[in-house]
XYZ file of C-alpha atoms in Angstrom:
547
model
C 29.295 6.488 32.283
C 30.882 3.100 34.345
C 34.128 1.845 32.806
C 35.714 -1.600 33.325
C 39.122 -3.117 32.414
C 37.569 -6.461 31.559
C 37.408 -5.618 27.721
C 38.905 -2.636 27.063
C 36.943 -0.420 24.325
C 37.805 -1.109 21.111
C 39.241 2.332 20.318
C 37.344 3.585 16.726
C 40.197 4.384 14.013
C 39.716 7.972 12.812
C 39.344 7.928 9.538
C 38.713 11.753 8.773
C 37.037 11.858 4.498
C 34.842 14.820 5.458
C 35.236 16.001 1.702
C 37.773 18.773 1.615
C 36.771 19.879 -2.131
C 36.196 23.383 -2.561
C 36.659 26.447 -4.759
C 40.175 27.706 -5.040
C 41.564 30.756 -6.313
C 42.605 31.415 -10.082
C 45.360 29.005 -9.636
C 42.856 26.073 -9.032
C 39.905 27.133 -11.268
C 39.915 23.353 -12.693
C 39.458 21.921 -9.140
C 37.025 24.326 -8.520
C 35.110 23.545 -11.538
C 34.996 20.024 -10.981
C 33.562 20.578 -7.136
C 31.148 22.404 -8.551
C 29.908 19.864 -10.915
C 29.591 17.293 -8.213
C 27.639 20.305 -6.039
C 30.692 20.324 -3.360
C 30.681 23.745 -3.414
C 29.538 27.383 -5.144
C 31.361 30.188 -3.171
C 34.826 30.363 -1.933
C 35.683 30.910 1.531
C 36.495 34.221 2.908
C 39.277 32.674 4.929
C 41.296 29.640 4.975
C 39.059 26.610 7.097
C 40.393 26.366 10.854
C 39.223 24.041 13.367
C 37.499 26.103 15.863
C 36.135 25.407 19.938
C 33.978 26.924 22.627
C 37.175 27.192 24.696
C 36.889 24.103 27.107
C 39.715 23.342 28.884
C 40.060 19.709 28.591
C 38.763 19.716 24.571
C 39.771 22.994 23.108
C 38.761 22.201 19.726
C 35.043 20.600 21.291
C 31.691 22.802 20.057
C 31.826 25.646 18.225
C 31.251 29.250 18.460
C 28.400 32.053 16.796
C 25.269 29.770 16.924
C 23.003 28.244 19.179
C 21.524 24.971 18.223
C 17.647 24.439 18.748
C 16.914 20.905 17.140
C 18.448 18.389 15.009
C 16.938 16.053 12.394
C 19.245 13.086 12.016
C 18.049 10.438 9.059
C 19.854 7.485 8.893
C 19.640 4.460 6.411
C 20.959 1.228 7.354
C 22.223 -1.297 4.581
C 21.560 -4.358 6.539
C 25.221 -4.992 7.503
C 26.876 -2.922 10.523
C 30.623 -2.580 8.603
C 29.301 -0.543 5.805
C 28.502 3.327 5.904
C 25.111 4.331 6.801
C 23.563 6.736 4.374
C 22.972 9.912 6.651
C 20.989 13.417 6.444
C 21.636 15.879 9.294
C 19.456 18.961 9.414
C 20.118 21.336 11.967
C 18.117 24.417 13.439
C 19.945 27.057 15.150
C 20.101 30.840 15.675
C 23.094 32.686 15.203
C 24.857 34.521 18.275
C 27.177 36.408 16.152
C 27.976 37.563 12.633
C 28.988 34.884 10.309
C 30.446 34.502 7.121
C 31.171 30.586 7.932
C 30.369 28.283 10.507
C 32.191 25.204 11.669
C 30.408 21.745 12.505
C 31.902 18.862 14.651
C 32.431 16.028 12.032
C 35.088 13.837 11.686
C 34.116 10.394 10.491
C 32.547 10.169 7.063
C 32.343 11.441 3.634
C 30.144 14.809 3.066
C 27.963 14.514 -0.115
C 26.615 18.132 0.128
C 25.752 21.274 2.136
C 22.997 23.498 1.783
C 22.285 26.604 4.106
C 18.410 27.762 3.855
C 17.949 25.570 0.805
C 20.772 27.228 -1.126
C 24.018 24.973 -2.037
C 27.391 26.239 0.330
C 30.390 25.755 0.281
C 32.078 23.452 2.793
C 35.972 22.397 3.647
C 37.436 19.725 6.306
C 39.510 21.477 9.208
C 40.976 19.214 11.631
C 37.941 17.431 13.000
C 35.543 20.379 11.946
C 33.323 20.927 8.643
C 33.399 24.434 7.701
C 31.008 25.505 5.986
C 30.628 28.938 3.829
C 26.841 29.844 3.187
C 26.353 32.004 -0.233
C 25.561 35.466 2.053
C 27.168 36.115 5.059
C 24.704 35.466 8.382
C 23.753 38.138 10.608
C 23.437 38.200 14.434
C 20.093 36.547 15.514
C 19.586 35.030 12.475
C 17.082 31.489 12.097
C 18.998 29.161 9.977
C 18.622 25.820 8.767
C 21.955 23.387 7.663
C 21.598 20.611 5.925
C 24.614 17.882 5.552
C 23.971 14.867 3.393
C 26.589 12.479 4.138
C 27.822 9.001 5.568
C 28.119 7.573 8.612
C 30.870 5.003 9.052
C 30.409 2.304 11.966
C 33.926 0.869 11.163
C 36.539 2.084 13.771
C 38.316 5.236 13.812
C 42.019 5.326 14.304
C 43.076 6.843 17.234
C 39.579 7.359 18.674
C 37.264 6.753 21.493
C 33.252 6.127 20.956
C 30.669 6.608 18.335
C 29.024 3.723 16.712
C 29.546 0.329 18.503
C 28.934 -2.301 16.422
C 26.858 -5.212 18.534
C 26.708 -8.864 17.290
C 23.613 -7.942 15.183
C 23.932 -4.336 14.529
C 24.465 -1.009 16.414
C 24.449 1.076 19.294
C 26.432 4.609 19.952
C 28.454 5.348 22.793
C 29.351 9.218 22.239
C 30.368 10.154 25.756
C 32.860 12.175 25.980
C 33.546 13.716 22.407
C 32.332 11.549 19.704
C 29.036 11.887 18.421
C 30.602 13.780 15.596
C 32.060 10.407 14.962
C 28.123 9.803 14.138
C 26.786 13.428 12.549
C 27.861 16.516 12.051
C 26.947 18.600 14.935
C 27.824 20.889 17.793
C 29.268 18.412 19.826
C 29.403 20.012 23.493
C 27.118 19.853 26.025
C 26.945 23.401 26.661
C 24.507 23.012 23.283
C 21.674 21.232 24.096
C 19.146 20.934 21.289
C 15.878 18.886 20.584
C 16.202 15.745 18.475
C 14.413 13.700 16.006
C 15.698 10.474 14.527
C 14.590 8.840 11.385
C 16.110 5.225 10.881
C 15.420 3.214 8.040
C 16.332 -0.496 7.779
C 15.675 -3.817 6.688
C 12.165 -4.914 8.191
C 13.811 -7.804 10.309
C 15.756 -5.211 12.377
C 14.101 -3.115 14.964
C 15.484 0.412 15.547
C 15.128 2.368 18.664
C 16.193 5.894 19.729
C 15.977 8.682 22.513
C 12.540 10.028 23.091
C 9.058 8.652 22.104
C 8.085 7.049 18.466
C 6.742 9.427 16.321
C 5.732 6.934 13.443
C 6.691 3.528 11.804
C 6.745 3.490 8.278
C 6.662 -0.108 6.299
C 7.842 0.248 2.528
C 8.677 -2.910 0.554
C 11.050 -4.827 2.227
C 12.533 -1.587 4.654
C 11.035 -0.114 7.645
C 11.247 3.500 9.183
C 11.041 4.285 12.700
C 10.906 7.929 13.921
C 11.535 9.063 17.927
C 11.209 12.696 19.181
C 12.725 13.999 22.024
C 10.364 15.958 24.436
C 13.521 17.646 26.018
C 16.546 19.201 25.028
C 19.762 16.880 24.928
C 23.784 17.050 24.606
C 25.085 15.438 21.499
C 26.908 13.200 24.032
C 23.786 11.491 25.332
C 22.533 10.393 21.850
C 21.271 6.950 21.213
C 20.148 4.847 18.033
C 19.879 0.874 18.669
C 19.508 -1.249 15.541
C 19.268 -4.758 16.231
C 17.310 -8.189 15.633
C 15.983 -6.920 19.094
C 12.651 -7.272 21.422
C 11.231 -4.183 22.476
C 9.762 -4.818 26.637
C 7.063 -2.224 27.453
C 6.022 -1.322 30.729
C 4.664 1.080 33.176
C 6.836 3.134 35.594
C 5.457 5.533 38.501
C 2.910 7.844 37.636
C 2.146 6.104 34.333
C 5.778 6.798 32.922
C 6.331 4.279 29.980
C 9.102 2.270 30.011
C 10.766 0.375 27.098
C 13.569 -1.730 26.857
C 15.828 -3.318 24.043
C 16.956 -6.445 24.124
C 18.291 -9.179 21.965
C 15.232 -11.295 21.226
C 16.326 -14.443 21.748
C 17.379 -13.245 25.543
C 14.068 -11.235 26.416
C 12.618 -14.153 29.043
C 16.121 -14.660 30.627
C 16.491 -11.136 31.086
C 13.366 -10.073 32.585
C 14.187 -10.358 35.719
C 16.640 -7.280 36.048
C 14.275 -5.633 33.529
C 11.489 -5.724 36.178
C 13.726 -3.785 38.412
C 13.223 -0.481 36.781
C 10.143 0.982 37.896
C 10.855 0.540 41.921
C 14.758 1.823 41.047
C 13.314 4.839 39.414
C 10.716 5.203 42.740
C 13.586 4.922 45.008
C 15.114 7.713 43.164
C 12.309 9.771 42.872
C 12.189 9.451 46.420
C 15.824 10.962 46.992
C 15.693 13.750 44.408
C 12.065 14.012 42.915
C 10.083 13.236 39.995
C 11.940 11.752 37.124
C 12.623 13.978 34.478
C 11.828 12.869 31.210
C 9.185 11.663 28.527
C 10.284 7.539 29.319
C 12.791 5.326 30.232
C 14.352 2.131 29.757
C 17.785 0.149 29.371
C 19.670 -1.091 25.924
C 21.204 -4.132 26.796
C 23.851 -4.742 23.620
C 25.197 -7.906 22.611
C 28.988 -6.036 22.535
C 32.159 -5.759 24.595
C 31.822 -2.264 25.517
C 34.204 -1.797 28.374
C 31.523 0.348 29.933
C 27.574 1.528 30.323
C 26.597 4.993 29.577
C 23.852 6.934 30.535
C 22.296 8.067 26.736
C 19.382 9.951 27.779
C 16.030 8.029 28.073
C 17.704 4.921 27.452
C 20.870 3.738 29.298
C 23.224 1.347 27.240
C 24.683 -1.896 29.065
C 26.678 -4.588 28.032
C 24.237 -7.646 28.013
C 27.334 -9.751 29.593
C 26.936 -7.364 32.874
C 23.138 -9.433 33.411
C 24.180 -12.871 32.508
C 27.409 -13.545 34.126
C 27.175 -15.399 37.417
C 30.332 -14.072 38.926
C 28.435 -10.748 39.413
C 26.937 -10.291 42.690
C 23.268 -9.209 41.709
C 23.535 -6.007 44.367
C 26.244 -5.216 42.371
C 24.252 -5.308 39.269
C 21.495 -3.212 41.013
C 24.141 -0.521 41.993
C 25.111 -0.434 38.435
C 21.520 0.294 37.138
C 21.143 2.762 39.639
C 23.977 4.555 38.562
C 23.364 5.140 35.124
C 19.396 5.566 36.247
C 20.470 8.751 38.183
C 22.609 10.110 35.242
C 18.830 10.932 34.117
C 18.967 13.268 36.677
C 22.711 14.483 37.005
C 24.434 14.649 33.658
C 21.318 14.797 31.366
C 19.039 16.669 32.715
C 21.355 19.028 34.475
C 24.079 18.770 31.794
C 27.760 19.944 32.537
C 28.599 23.721 31.312
C 31.762 22.172 30.333
C 33.854 18.891 30.780
C 35.731 20.012 33.984
C 32.434 20.130 35.545
C 32.335 16.059 34.942
C 32.300 15.008 38.509
C 28.695 16.835 38.737
C 27.740 13.826 36.798
C 29.714 10.933 37.897
C 30.013 12.120 41.662
C 26.406 12.009 42.233
C 25.479 8.766 40.225
C 28.511 7.582 42.417
C 26.656 9.016 45.426
C 23.183 7.283 44.624
C 24.759 4.349 43.593
C 26.271 3.905 46.940
C 23.426 4.812 48.777
C 21.105 2.711 47.092
C 23.733 -0.480 47.948
C 23.453 1.070 51.436
C 20.412 0.725 51.762
C 19.197 -2.335 49.965
C 22.313 -4.408 50.239
C 23.595 -3.242 53.772
C 26.948 -2.121 52.624
C 27.823 1.258 54.808
C 28.499 4.160 52.623
C 30.471 5.481 55.235
C 32.628 2.221 55.124
C 32.995 3.188 51.262
C 33.757 6.666 51.664
C 36.618 5.986 54.549
C 38.018 3.926 51.641
C 37.944 6.853 49.160
C 39.185 9.115 51.577
C 42.210 6.871 51.853
C 43.253 6.843 48.316
C 41.970 10.378 47.422
C 45.548 11.984 47.679
C 46.710 9.088 45.000
C 43.534 10.068 42.713
C 44.224 13.819 42.927
C 47.962 13.221 41.794
C 47.304 11.464 39.165
C 44.136 12.704 38.061
C 43.579 15.976 39.146
C 41.508 17.764 41.888
C 37.572 16.567 40.948
C 36.659 20.027 39.740
C 40.041 20.326 37.932
C 40.958 17.031 36.343
C 43.491 16.696 33.922
C 43.464 16.568 30.097
C 42.596 13.134 28.556
C 45.814 10.725 27.568
C 46.972 11.000 24.291
C 44.772 9.320 22.009
C 42.329 7.750 25.035
C 39.405 10.665 25.155
C 37.391 8.999 27.731
C 40.504 8.690 30.290
C 38.899 12.169 31.724
C 36.740 9.261 33.571
C 39.163 8.225 36.231
C 38.682 7.616 40.201
C 38.966 11.362 41.160
C 35.687 11.860 39.241
C 33.810 8.817 40.538
C 34.627 8.167 44.576
C 37.133 11.197 44.341
C 34.057 12.985 43.836
C 31.376 11.436 45.479
C 33.819 11.869 48.534
C 32.740 16.096 47.899
C 29.018 15.513 48.567
C 29.721 13.339 51.588
C 32.210 16.018 53.052
C 29.100 18.143 52.327
C 26.643 16.289 54.109
C 28.596 16.245 57.181
C 29.257 19.673 57.132
C 25.631 21.322 56.736
C 23.746 18.279 57.806
C 21.850 15.657 56.119
C 18.414 17.946 55.991
C 19.906 20.723 54.563
C 21.926 18.614 51.963
C 18.874 16.313 50.982
C 17.047 20.006 50.458
C 20.184 21.232 48.153
C 19.932 17.887 46.000
C 16.319 18.413 45.248
C 16.744 21.967 44.384
C 19.769 21.468 42.204
C 17.800 19.308 39.599
C 15.222 21.120 39.720
C 16.245 24.739 39.644
C 18.794 23.215 36.485
C 16.440 21.113 35.031
C 16.905 20.647 30.731
C 20.055 22.619 31.779
C 23.735 23.248 31.833
C 25.277 23.909 35.367
C 28.698 24.784 36.972
C 30.744 23.900 39.676
C 30.356 27.441 40.460
C 26.412 27.071 40.755
C 26.991 24.063 43.033
C 28.763 25.938 45.238
C 26.615 28.588 45.079
C 23.313 26.503 45.777
C 24.847 24.647 48.379
C 26.096 28.186 50.333
C 22.220 29.087 50.105
C 20.853 25.978 51.854
C 23.859 26.409 54.723
C 22.723 29.459 55.210
C 26.534 30.709 54.746
C 29.323 30.920 51.996
C 30.710 27.448 51.499
C 32.787 28.483 48.936
C 36.165 28.172 51.595
C 35.302 25.001 52.954
C 34.435 23.459 49.563
C 37.918 25.210 47.323
C 39.862 22.444 48.688
C 37.827 19.815 48.536
C 37.103 21.071 44.739
C 40.043 21.975 43.570
C 43.224 21.043 46.175
C 46.150 19.085 45.205
C 45.517 17.302 48.838
C 42.201 15.708 50.346
C 41.120 18.320 53.260
C 40.380 16.749 56.508
C 37.086 14.877 56.911
C 34.492 16.692 58.915
C 33.379 14.395 62.161
C 35.781 12.052 60.908
C 39.623 13.135 62.277
C 40.494 9.772 62.438
C 40.221 9.119 58.708
C 43.845 9.022 56.985
C 45.662 8.793 53.423
C 46.694 5.389 53.314
C 49.654 3.639 51.366
C 48.522 2.182 47.684
C 48.338 -0.962 47.919
C 50.599 -3.225 46.177
C 50.431 -4.466 42.836
C 49.574 -8.381 42.180
C 51.216 -10.686 41.108
C 50.352 -10.955 37.465
C 49.622 -14.659 38.554
C 47.653 -13.529 41.838
C 43.995 -13.794 41.512
C 42.566 -11.744 44.295
C 42.032 -7.951 44.748
C 40.050 -5.394 42.812
C 42.732 -5.087 40.244
C 42.479 -8.836 39.963
C 40.199 -11.690 39.195
C 37.053 -12.335 41.563
C 36.346 -15.809 43.370
C 34.711 -16.996 40.091
C 37.956 -16.062 37.722
C 36.340 -13.627 36.131
C 38.396 -10.448 35.825
C 36.636 -7.964 38.197
C 33.801 -5.666 37.113
C 33.104 -2.452 35.688
C 35.410 0.451 36.513
C 37.255 -1.879 38.828
C 41.012 -0.985 38.798
C 40.246 2.486 36.980
C 37.658 4.055 38.817
C 37.614 2.217 42.176
C 40.097 1.808 45.112
C 39.880 0.290 49.008
C 37.919 -2.333 50.236
C 34.679 -0.016 50.543
C 34.238 -0.397 46.957
C 32.186 -3.031 44.762
C 34.855 -4.149 42.345
C 37.078 -5.047 45.672
C 34.379 -6.579 47.419
C 32.902 -8.432 44.498
C 35.711 -11.124 44.967
C 34.144 -12.283 48.637
C 30.350 -10.891 47.940
C 27.431 -13.425 47.364
C 24.822 -13.549 44.556
């Protein structure tokens, strides 16, 4: 993910309207009869509904124990306007990993109409941001189950929440990182439980719908069209993407015959084409560094929306269209942002974090390859950027925590875990590691990392173990300070690198600097103030850079 202070993401409002009508004890028989009449539930819960979680340090109530999702089938019906709820049916196939008399899904921004487990009506109730489901019969460990939830999916902002649906000028897109997929559809909303996805999107035929994966079917009935897409690799819920709009789908062929499809506003296709044409070469560049592209397709979604970030949704990265049309942004800078999101397809999408504390593995690697690409194509030295990051690193650790032990998000701002300590602060760890073990061992490590953990999840401990293997010695002592220390260790090979004082905050009327405005009068671009610091950063260099 790339963030920008230019236009802050409009926080969706949490409107938890998941139906909590459920059968009661004898004191509430009247309510129970009413609930039964509308198929709300047929079985009383064995215990009060309570929210659960998988124990993530940063998001304690995210995800749910007791089952492992194999696949999602998400059907959405768009009404032709992006301010009214979509009708939806989410079907989940899963294995139970424990005996369950009830199970939880994450869901917090829609109305549930009915729930079935294995084709039979089930009870349900809301608990926090969980949908607690009680099947007619308890589920034994190792059971294959199918859960069907009929619900609405509300595109209007949810109070005090980040992400979910993004309303564009002509429709909708998704931005679910870090914990917002359950604002769109019921799910086990944690990256440790990846699954296959099928999307079926029905919309008026004047619209075009695109989702993760490859198209499987298009069915026109009357004035509506249903598009079906399927992934060929497992995906974390936070990486789901559905675009609905008056869009053009631009197709081309990438390396090794890879199908590339980009989604752009139909009226802007011609002006955006020069940027779209860059993707095949960018993929080839990434493959030269870390190996074959890991998925079945790739492309960019250029949305007419002010999101405040770009996002690595799997096989279809989300970008603000303005990034490509605003002349104040240097071309090298835009190229680097495209490569940042592309590199996430390897680091973060194919190899997903086991917990959100492992976020540095996503963003540190994406920042590393973004900076390396800029060094090789725009002649902006990686060492200069890393030296600037080193100077700010202690400040970043104080404000955001060490890269592998980030501080929890700020209240009401879940995406605030995306701080500079997990971007350039984490790329600094990779630079230190390369300095310590040598370029050849480092490059072999990087290829092995994405190869050995492809389509899976991995942790910081996994990375330390693999790095030690390629170094031929235990690196846990060396890396511990870089990953978890309150202070930044000395940089191997650069004893002269020191921490630097924080730059003075510019006067509100001042127009220069990473936190101010560039030469063209635009606020500094993506992640400028919050996620970059120092003269080596893209944001700080923007003001004086050429196109």
